[in-house]
Coordinates of C-alpha atoms and ligand atoms in Angstrom, one line a residue:
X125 CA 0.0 0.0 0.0
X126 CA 2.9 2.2 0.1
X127 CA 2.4 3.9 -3.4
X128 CA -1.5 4.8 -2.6
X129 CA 0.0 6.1 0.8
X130 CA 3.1 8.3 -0.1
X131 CA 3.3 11.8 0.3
X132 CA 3.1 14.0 -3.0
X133 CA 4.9 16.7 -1.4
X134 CA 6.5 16.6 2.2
X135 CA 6.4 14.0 4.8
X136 CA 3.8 14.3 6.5
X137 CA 3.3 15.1 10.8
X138 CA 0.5 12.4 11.8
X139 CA 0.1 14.9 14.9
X140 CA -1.0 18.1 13.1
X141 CA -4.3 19.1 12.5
X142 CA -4.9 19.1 8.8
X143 CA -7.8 20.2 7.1
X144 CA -8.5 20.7 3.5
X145 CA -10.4 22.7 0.8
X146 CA -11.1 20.1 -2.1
X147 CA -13.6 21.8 -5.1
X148 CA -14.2 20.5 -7.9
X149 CA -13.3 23.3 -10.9
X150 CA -16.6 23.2 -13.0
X151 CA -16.8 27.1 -12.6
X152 CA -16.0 29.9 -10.3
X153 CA -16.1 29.9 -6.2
X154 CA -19.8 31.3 -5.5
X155 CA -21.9 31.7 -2.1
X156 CA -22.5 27.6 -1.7
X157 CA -18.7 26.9 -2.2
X158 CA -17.4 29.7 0.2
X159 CA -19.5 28.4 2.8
X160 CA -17.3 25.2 2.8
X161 CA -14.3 27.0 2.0
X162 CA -14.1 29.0 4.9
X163 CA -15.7 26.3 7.1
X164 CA -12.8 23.7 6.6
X165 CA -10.2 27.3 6.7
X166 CA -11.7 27.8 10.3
X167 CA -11.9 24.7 11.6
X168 CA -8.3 24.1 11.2
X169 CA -6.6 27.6 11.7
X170 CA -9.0 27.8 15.1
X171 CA -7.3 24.4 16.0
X172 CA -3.7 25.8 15.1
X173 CA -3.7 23.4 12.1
X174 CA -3.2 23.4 8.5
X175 CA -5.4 24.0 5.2
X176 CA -4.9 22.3 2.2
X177 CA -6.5 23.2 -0.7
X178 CA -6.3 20.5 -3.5
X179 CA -8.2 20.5 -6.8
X180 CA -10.8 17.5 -7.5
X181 CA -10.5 17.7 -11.7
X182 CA -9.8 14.1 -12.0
X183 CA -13.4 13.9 -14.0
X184 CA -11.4 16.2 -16.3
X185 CA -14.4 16.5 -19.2
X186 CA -16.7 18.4 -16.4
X187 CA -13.9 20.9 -15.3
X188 CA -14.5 24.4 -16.7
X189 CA -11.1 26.6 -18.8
X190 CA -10.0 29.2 -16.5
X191 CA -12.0 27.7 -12.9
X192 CA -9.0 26.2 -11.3
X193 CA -7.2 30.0 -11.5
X194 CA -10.6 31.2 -10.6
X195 CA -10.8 29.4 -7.8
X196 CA -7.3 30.1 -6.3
X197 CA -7.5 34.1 -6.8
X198 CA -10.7 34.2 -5.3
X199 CA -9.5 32.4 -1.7
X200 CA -7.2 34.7 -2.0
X201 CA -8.7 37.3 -2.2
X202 CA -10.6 36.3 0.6
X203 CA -7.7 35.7 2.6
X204 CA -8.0 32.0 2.6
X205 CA -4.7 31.1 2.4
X206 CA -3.1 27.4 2.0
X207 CA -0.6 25.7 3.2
X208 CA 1.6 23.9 1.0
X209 CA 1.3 22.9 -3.0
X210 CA -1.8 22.9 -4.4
X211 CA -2.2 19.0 -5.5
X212 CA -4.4 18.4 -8.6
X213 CA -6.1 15.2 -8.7
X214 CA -5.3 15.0 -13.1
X215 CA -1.8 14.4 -11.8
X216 CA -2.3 11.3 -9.4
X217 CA -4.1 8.8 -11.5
X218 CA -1.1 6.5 -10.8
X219 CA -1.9 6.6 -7.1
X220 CA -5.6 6.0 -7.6
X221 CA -4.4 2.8 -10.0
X222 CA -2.1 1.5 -7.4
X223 CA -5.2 1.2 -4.9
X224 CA -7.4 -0.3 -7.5
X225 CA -5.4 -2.8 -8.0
X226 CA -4.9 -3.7 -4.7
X227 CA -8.5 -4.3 -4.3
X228 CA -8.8 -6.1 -7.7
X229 CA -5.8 -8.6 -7.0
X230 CA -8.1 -8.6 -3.0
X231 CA -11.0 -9.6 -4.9
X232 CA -12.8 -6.7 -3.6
X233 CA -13.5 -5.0 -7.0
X234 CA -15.0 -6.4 -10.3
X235 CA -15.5 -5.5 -13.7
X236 CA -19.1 -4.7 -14.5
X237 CA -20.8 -4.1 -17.8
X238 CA -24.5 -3.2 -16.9
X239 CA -25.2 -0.1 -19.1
X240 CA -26.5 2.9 -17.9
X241 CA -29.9 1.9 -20.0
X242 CA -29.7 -1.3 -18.0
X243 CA -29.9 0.5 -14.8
X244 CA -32.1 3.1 -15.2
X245 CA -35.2 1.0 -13.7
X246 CA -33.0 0.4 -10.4
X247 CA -34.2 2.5 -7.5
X248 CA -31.9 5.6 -6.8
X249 CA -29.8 6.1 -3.7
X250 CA -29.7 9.6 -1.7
X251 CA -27.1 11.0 -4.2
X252 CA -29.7 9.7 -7.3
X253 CA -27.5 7.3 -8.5
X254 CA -29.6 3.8 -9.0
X255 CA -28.6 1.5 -6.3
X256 CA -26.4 -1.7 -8.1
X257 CA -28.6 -4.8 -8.3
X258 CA -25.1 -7.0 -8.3
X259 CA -25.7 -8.2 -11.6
X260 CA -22.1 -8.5 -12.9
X261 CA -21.1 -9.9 -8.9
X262 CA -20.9 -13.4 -10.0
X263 CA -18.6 -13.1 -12.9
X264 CA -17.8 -11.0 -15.6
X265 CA -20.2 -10.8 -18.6
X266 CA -18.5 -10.7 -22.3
X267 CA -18.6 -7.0 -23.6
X268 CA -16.6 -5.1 -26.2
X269 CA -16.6 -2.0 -24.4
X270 CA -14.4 -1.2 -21.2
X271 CA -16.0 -2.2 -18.3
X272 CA -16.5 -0.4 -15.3
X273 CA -15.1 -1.6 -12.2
X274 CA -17.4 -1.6 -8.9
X275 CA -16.2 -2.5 -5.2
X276 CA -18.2 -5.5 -3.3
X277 CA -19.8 -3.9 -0.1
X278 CA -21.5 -5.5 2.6
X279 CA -24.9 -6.1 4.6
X280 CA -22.9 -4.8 7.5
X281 CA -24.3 -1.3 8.9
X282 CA -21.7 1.3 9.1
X283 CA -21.9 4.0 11.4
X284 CA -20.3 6.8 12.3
X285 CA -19.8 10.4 14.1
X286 CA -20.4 13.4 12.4
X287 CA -19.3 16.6 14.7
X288 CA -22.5 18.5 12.9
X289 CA -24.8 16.1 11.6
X290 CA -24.5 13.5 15.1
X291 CA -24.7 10.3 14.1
X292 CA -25.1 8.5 10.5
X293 CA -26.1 5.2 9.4
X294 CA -25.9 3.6 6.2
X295 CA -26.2 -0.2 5.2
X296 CA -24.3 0.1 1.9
X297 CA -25.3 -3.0 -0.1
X298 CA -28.9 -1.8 0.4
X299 CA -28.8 1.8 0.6
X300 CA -26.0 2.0 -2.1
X301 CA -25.0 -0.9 -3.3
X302 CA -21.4 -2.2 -5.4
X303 CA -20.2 1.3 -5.7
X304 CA -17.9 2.7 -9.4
X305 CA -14.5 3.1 -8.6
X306 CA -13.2 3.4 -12.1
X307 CA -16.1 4.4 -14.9
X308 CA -16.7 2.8 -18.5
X309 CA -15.0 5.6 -19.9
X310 CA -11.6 5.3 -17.6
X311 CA -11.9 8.2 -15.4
X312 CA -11.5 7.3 -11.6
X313 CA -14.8 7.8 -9.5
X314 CA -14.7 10.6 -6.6
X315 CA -15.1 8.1 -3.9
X316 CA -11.3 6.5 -5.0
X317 CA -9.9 9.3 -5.6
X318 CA -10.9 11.6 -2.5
X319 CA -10.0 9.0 -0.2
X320 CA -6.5 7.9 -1.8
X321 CA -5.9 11.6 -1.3
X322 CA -7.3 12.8 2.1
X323 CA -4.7 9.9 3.0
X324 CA -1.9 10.7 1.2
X325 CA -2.2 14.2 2.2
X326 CA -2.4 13.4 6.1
X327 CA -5.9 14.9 6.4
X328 CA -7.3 14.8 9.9
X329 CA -10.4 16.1 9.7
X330 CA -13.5 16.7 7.1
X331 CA -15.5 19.4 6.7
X332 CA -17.6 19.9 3.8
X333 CA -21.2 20.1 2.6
X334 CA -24.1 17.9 3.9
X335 CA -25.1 17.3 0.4
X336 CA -21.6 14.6 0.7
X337 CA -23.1 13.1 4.7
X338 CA -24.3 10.2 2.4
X339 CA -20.8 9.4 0.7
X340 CA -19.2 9.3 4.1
X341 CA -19.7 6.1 4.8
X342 CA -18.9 4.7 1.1
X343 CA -15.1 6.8 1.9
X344 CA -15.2 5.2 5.4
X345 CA -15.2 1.6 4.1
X346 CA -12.7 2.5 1.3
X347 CA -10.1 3.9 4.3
X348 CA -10.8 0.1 6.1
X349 CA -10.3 -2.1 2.9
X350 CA -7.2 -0.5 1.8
X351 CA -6.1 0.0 5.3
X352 CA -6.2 4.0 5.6
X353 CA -6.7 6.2 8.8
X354 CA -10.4 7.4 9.0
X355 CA -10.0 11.3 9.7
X356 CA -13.3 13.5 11.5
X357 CA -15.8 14.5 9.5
X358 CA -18.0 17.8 9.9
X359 CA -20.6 18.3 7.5
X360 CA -21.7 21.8 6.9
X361 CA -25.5 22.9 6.1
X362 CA -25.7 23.5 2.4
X363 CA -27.2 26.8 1.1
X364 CA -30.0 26.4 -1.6
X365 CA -32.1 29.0 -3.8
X366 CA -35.4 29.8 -3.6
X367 CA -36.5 26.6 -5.2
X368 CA -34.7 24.3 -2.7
X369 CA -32.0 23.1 -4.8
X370 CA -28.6 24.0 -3.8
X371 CA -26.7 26.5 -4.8
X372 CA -23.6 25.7 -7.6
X373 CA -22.9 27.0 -10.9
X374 CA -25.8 24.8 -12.4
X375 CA -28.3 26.8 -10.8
X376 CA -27.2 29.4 -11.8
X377 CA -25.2 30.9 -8.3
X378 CA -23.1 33.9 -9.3
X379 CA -19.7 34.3 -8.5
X380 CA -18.3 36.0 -5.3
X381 CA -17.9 39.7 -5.6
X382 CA -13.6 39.6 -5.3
X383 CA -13.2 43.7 -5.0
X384 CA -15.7 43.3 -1.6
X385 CA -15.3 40.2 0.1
X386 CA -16.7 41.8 3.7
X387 CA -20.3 41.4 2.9
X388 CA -20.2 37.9 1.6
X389 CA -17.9 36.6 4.0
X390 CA -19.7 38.3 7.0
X391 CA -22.9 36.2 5.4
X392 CA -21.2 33.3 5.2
X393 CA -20.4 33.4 9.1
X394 CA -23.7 33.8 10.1
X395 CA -25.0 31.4 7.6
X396 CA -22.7 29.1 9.7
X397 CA -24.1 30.3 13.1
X398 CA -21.2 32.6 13.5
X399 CA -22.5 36.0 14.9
X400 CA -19.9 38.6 13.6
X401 CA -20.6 42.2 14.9
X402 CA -23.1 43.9 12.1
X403 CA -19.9 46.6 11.6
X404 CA -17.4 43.8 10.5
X405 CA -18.9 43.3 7.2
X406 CA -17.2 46.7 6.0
X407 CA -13.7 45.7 7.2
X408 CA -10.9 44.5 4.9
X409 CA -11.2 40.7 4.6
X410 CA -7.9 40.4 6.8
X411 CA -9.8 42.1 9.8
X412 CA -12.9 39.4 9.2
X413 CA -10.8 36.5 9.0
X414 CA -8.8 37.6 11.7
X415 CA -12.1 37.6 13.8
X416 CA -13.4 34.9 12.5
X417 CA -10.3 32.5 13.9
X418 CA -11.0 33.8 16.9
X419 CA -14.7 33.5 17.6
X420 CA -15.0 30.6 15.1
X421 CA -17.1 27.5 17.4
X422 CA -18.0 24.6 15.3
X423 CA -20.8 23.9 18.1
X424 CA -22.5 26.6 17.0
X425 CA -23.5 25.5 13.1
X426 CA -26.7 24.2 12.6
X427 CA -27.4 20.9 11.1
X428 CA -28.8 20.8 8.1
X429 CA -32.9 20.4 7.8
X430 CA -34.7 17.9 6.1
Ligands
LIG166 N1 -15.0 18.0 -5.0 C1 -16.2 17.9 -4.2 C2 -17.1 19.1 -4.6 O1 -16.6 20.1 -5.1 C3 -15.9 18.0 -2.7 C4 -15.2 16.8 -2.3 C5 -15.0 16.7 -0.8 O2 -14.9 17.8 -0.1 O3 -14.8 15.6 -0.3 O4 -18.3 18.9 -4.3

């Protein structure tokens, strides 16, 4: 397991607090993104620990020209500054190869060649993706296409503590089912990928939007089979629009105002049950942050509803 494990950069201090920043570049940071941005930030400056920020483009058709620099010019304009090289998940696919194979030679994984047609009468899990029948579990079926690969899950419940969200419970081979790792069309699934990397980057603890509570515990059985420490997770309420859905740049969320950052960042506090003094929001973003650090209380965000 040494290759999935190895440091990209430095070695690593099991002690320190890490925390980490990991969008995805289909567009420019917006409202729903800075709220986990500066959650994660927070949580690990208030702690005396480190941010990472590492960019999640390993599904590289979806990722937007230009989002990645974006991205980076925005945190800092809003003084959310990293720690350490920026790692790019494009780069790694070796290291999410090496752990894919080590559950293939495990017998853990399998090719699969159900068709997206073939699944689309399955019921859906929480994340809407239909829940795997385990139709290709007892052997490979002849195709002439690439198959996917899926992992084997089990009955067993898995459970943990979320410091937001309390606990959550998920029986994967019902709820999810025999989860992608590696698509049809090559590109390594987010489940693989985040939790090669949260290791590999000695990430301690989680925090991140409630709209990801339900892939916790897919990540969580990833981090036993392949034998990786499971760091805290915090899952952040998740802003939505009028209509309910949540914000991103599919719904149309516009990017954050970079010349004033006070009024969006003094929102994005007291979105996360932060109560910054009304007069704050016309500060530089240096004096907010500085603040924020301070007062920062993780007991203090609301769960999400519904
Ligand atoms: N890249 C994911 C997103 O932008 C976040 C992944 C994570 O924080 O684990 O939604």
């Amino acid at each position: 397991m040494a290759a999935v494990c190895s440091a990209p950069d430095r070695p690593l201090d099991r002690r320190a607090i890490r925390g980490r920043f990991a969008p995805s570049p289909t567009g420019p940071l917006h409202f729903g993104s800075l709220i986990a941005a500066l959650g994660s930030f927070l949580e690990a400056r208030q702690r005396g620990g480190e941010w990472l920020v590492r960019i999640e483009d390993v599904d590289t058709p979806r990722t937007a020209p230009g989002a990645t620099t974006a991205i980076l010019r925005a945190l800092e304009r809003y003084e959310l500054h990293w720690d350490g090289p920026v790692i790019h998940q494009s780069q790694r696919a070796a290291y999410y190869q090496a752990a894919l194979e080590s559950l293939l030679d495990a017998g853990l994984a399998y090719p699969c060649a159900c068709t997206r047609r073939e699944l689309a009468s399955c019921p859906r899990g929480r994340d809407g993706a239909p829940i795997y029948p385990g139709t290709c579990r007892v052997g490979p079926r002849p195709t002439d296409r690439l198959p996917a690969l899926r992992l084997r899950v089990t009955d067993a419940p898995l459970a943990f503590q979320d410091a937001i969200q309390g606990e959550y419970r998920q029986q994967l081979v019902r709820e999810v089912g025999d989860f992608v790792l590696r698509r049809a069309d090559g590109v390594f699934a987010y489940q693989l990928a985040v939790v090669v990397d949260d290791a590999a980057q000695g990430v301690t603890q989680v925090v991140r939007g409630a709209d990801l509570l339900d892939s916790t515990p897919r990540q969580i059985y990833l981090q036993r089979l392949l034998e990786l420490p499971t760091p805290d997770y915090a899952h952040l309420p998740v802003v939505v629009d009028a209509r309910g859905d949540k914000l991103s740049k599919q719904t149309g969320a516009p990017p954050l105002d970079e010349r004033h950052p006070g009024p969006a960042l003094t929102a994005a506090l007291r979105f996360l049950g932060q109560q910054p003094p009304p007069e704050l929001a016309g500060e530089p973003a240096p004096t907010i942050i500085a603040w924020a650090v301070a007062h920062w209380n993780l007991a203090t965000v609301a769960p999400m509803h519904g």
